[in-house]
Amino acid sequence: MISTVLPTYNRSPLSFVKGEGSWLIEADGRRFLDMGAGIAVNALGHAAPELVATLTEQAQNLWHVSNLYKIPQQQALADILVETTFADTVFFTNSGTETAELAIKMARKYHYEKGAPRETFLTFEGAFHGRSTAAIAAAGSEKMVKGFGPLMPGFKQLPWGDMAAFEAAMDESICAVIVEPVQGEGGIRPMPEEQLKELRAACDRVGALLIFDEVQCGVGRTGKLFAHEWAGVTPDIMMVAKGIGGGFPLGAVLATENAASGMVAGTHGSTYGGNPLACAVGLKVMQIISDPAFLAEVSRKAGLLRQKLEGLVAAHPDSFEAVRGSGLMLGIKCKAPAGDLAVAGRDAGVLVVPAADNVLRLLPALNIPDEDIAEAVNRLDAAATATAFEAK
Ligand SMILES: *Cc1c(COP(=O)(O)O)cnc(C)c1O
């Protein structure tokens, strides 16, 4: 018989009753170091005291009113996002997928209002933008789209890193280019700064919009508030979710005034998007993470983790190949099957997340204590030793 929860996930047998910082705890008291942080969601760790206080206070006053009314928490969060980024305006959603939907609508509407509609979006192999019909069409991988056709038309995938193919595809029929500055699900693949610059220049040349999907790599994850800041280029539209809610469902589409010019009253909406609970928490997250001192600490911790992981890879050349990524968004390219290593990690009390390309992802809380970083790598070391032993 089918499980009462639709079986679309291959779940591990773990189940937790409590979270504390970088730790997850099972009912029997067994503790796991959480290097996945809910897939880059729990940016300040589990049960962060500031977020618990903010959420509790908001819950005692007002949960939901609908976007028929002004929502001061939403306004304050929009203001800080505009203050700290390229953007002039923000729309709030409940998830990353919903930000993809709006980004796509916004780009099409932009060209329509300019009097020359454009259909085609360019995306990249290995991309992940969510699971809606538009978002799977955007990513285009067989794993995501098979059986769900007909797909939404208008998306063309290019090989990752093939700038000749990109330049050949860029002409005045292109509506927008959508890219993750650091691919997450695709296996922690940063797009080189030069390539991001080239995307910007090519979009400007043909009048296409540039959309950055920073759902996974944004909100301090790479040591800058947003990953594209490293390359010194800005998008026209940016998708944000995951970390910005610190664990509360929240997403945001940020845009320049020009890119957003078609989105007038009545063109888009959301019942829950931008509700007081989510925005109160998101505002607190942004106030903490946008502090330059906090971001400097992320970079320092990232250096520490990376150095220890390089040591781990060197110590286990049969299991691991290389470390890649940016900031606290790191991937270990594996030689042994990444899935087996993740299970061995679990047995050793450390949680990591497999990604495509046989990569293990580490996306810990941005405020993970140094001693937890050391302990996580010790446990991964034990896991690699155990897998190697079993393989023999
Ligand atoms: C997770 C993710 C999404 C989808 O977000 P959901 O909140 O799961 O809808 C979109 N883009 C990227 C880069 C992601 O990592």
Coordinates of C-alpha atoms in Angstrom, one line a residue, residues 41-59 219 242-250 276-289 294 365 367:
V41 CA 17.9 26.9 5.1
N42 CA 18.8 27.1 8.8
A43 CA 21.3 29.9 8.2
L44 CA 21.7 30.8 11.9
G45 CA 21.4 27.2 13.1
H46 CA 18.5 25.4 14.8
A47 CA 16.4 27.3 17.3
A48 CA 18.5 30.4 17.0
P49 CA 17.5 32.4 20.2
E50 CA 17.1 35.7 18.3
L51 CA 14.7 34.1 15.7
V52 CA 12.8 32.2 18.4
A53 CA 12.2 35.5 20.2
T54 CA 11.2 37.3 17.0
L55 CA 8.8 34.6 15.9
T56 CA 7.3 34.2 19.3
E57 CA 6.7 37.9 19.7
Q58 CA 5.1 38.2 16.3
A59 CA 3.0 35.1 16.8
V219 CA 22.1 35.4 2.1
K242 CA 16.1 29.2 1.7
G243 CA 18.5 31.0 4.1
I244 CA 16.5 34.3 4.2
G245 CA 13.8 32.7 6.4
G246 CA 16.3 31.0 8.7
G247 CA 13.9 28.0 8.7
F248 CA 10.6 29.8 8.2
P249 CA 9.2 29.5 4.7
L250 CA 10.1 32.7 2.9
P276 CA 3.9 39.1 9.1
L277 CA 5.4 35.9 10.7
A278 CA 7.7 35.2 7.8
C279 CA 8.8 38.8 7.3
A280 CA 9.4 39.5 11.0
V281 CA 11.8 36.5 11.0
G282 CA 13.3 37.4 7.6
L283 CA 14.0 40.9 8.8
K284 CA 15.9 39.6 11.8
V285 CA 17.9 37.2 9.6
M286 CA 18.8 40.0 7.3
Q287 CA 19.8 42.4 10.1
I288 CA 22.1 39.8 11.5
I289 CA 23.6 38.4 8.3
F294 CA 29.1 38.6 10.5
A365 CA 24.8 27.1 9.7
N367 CA 27.4 30.8 12.6

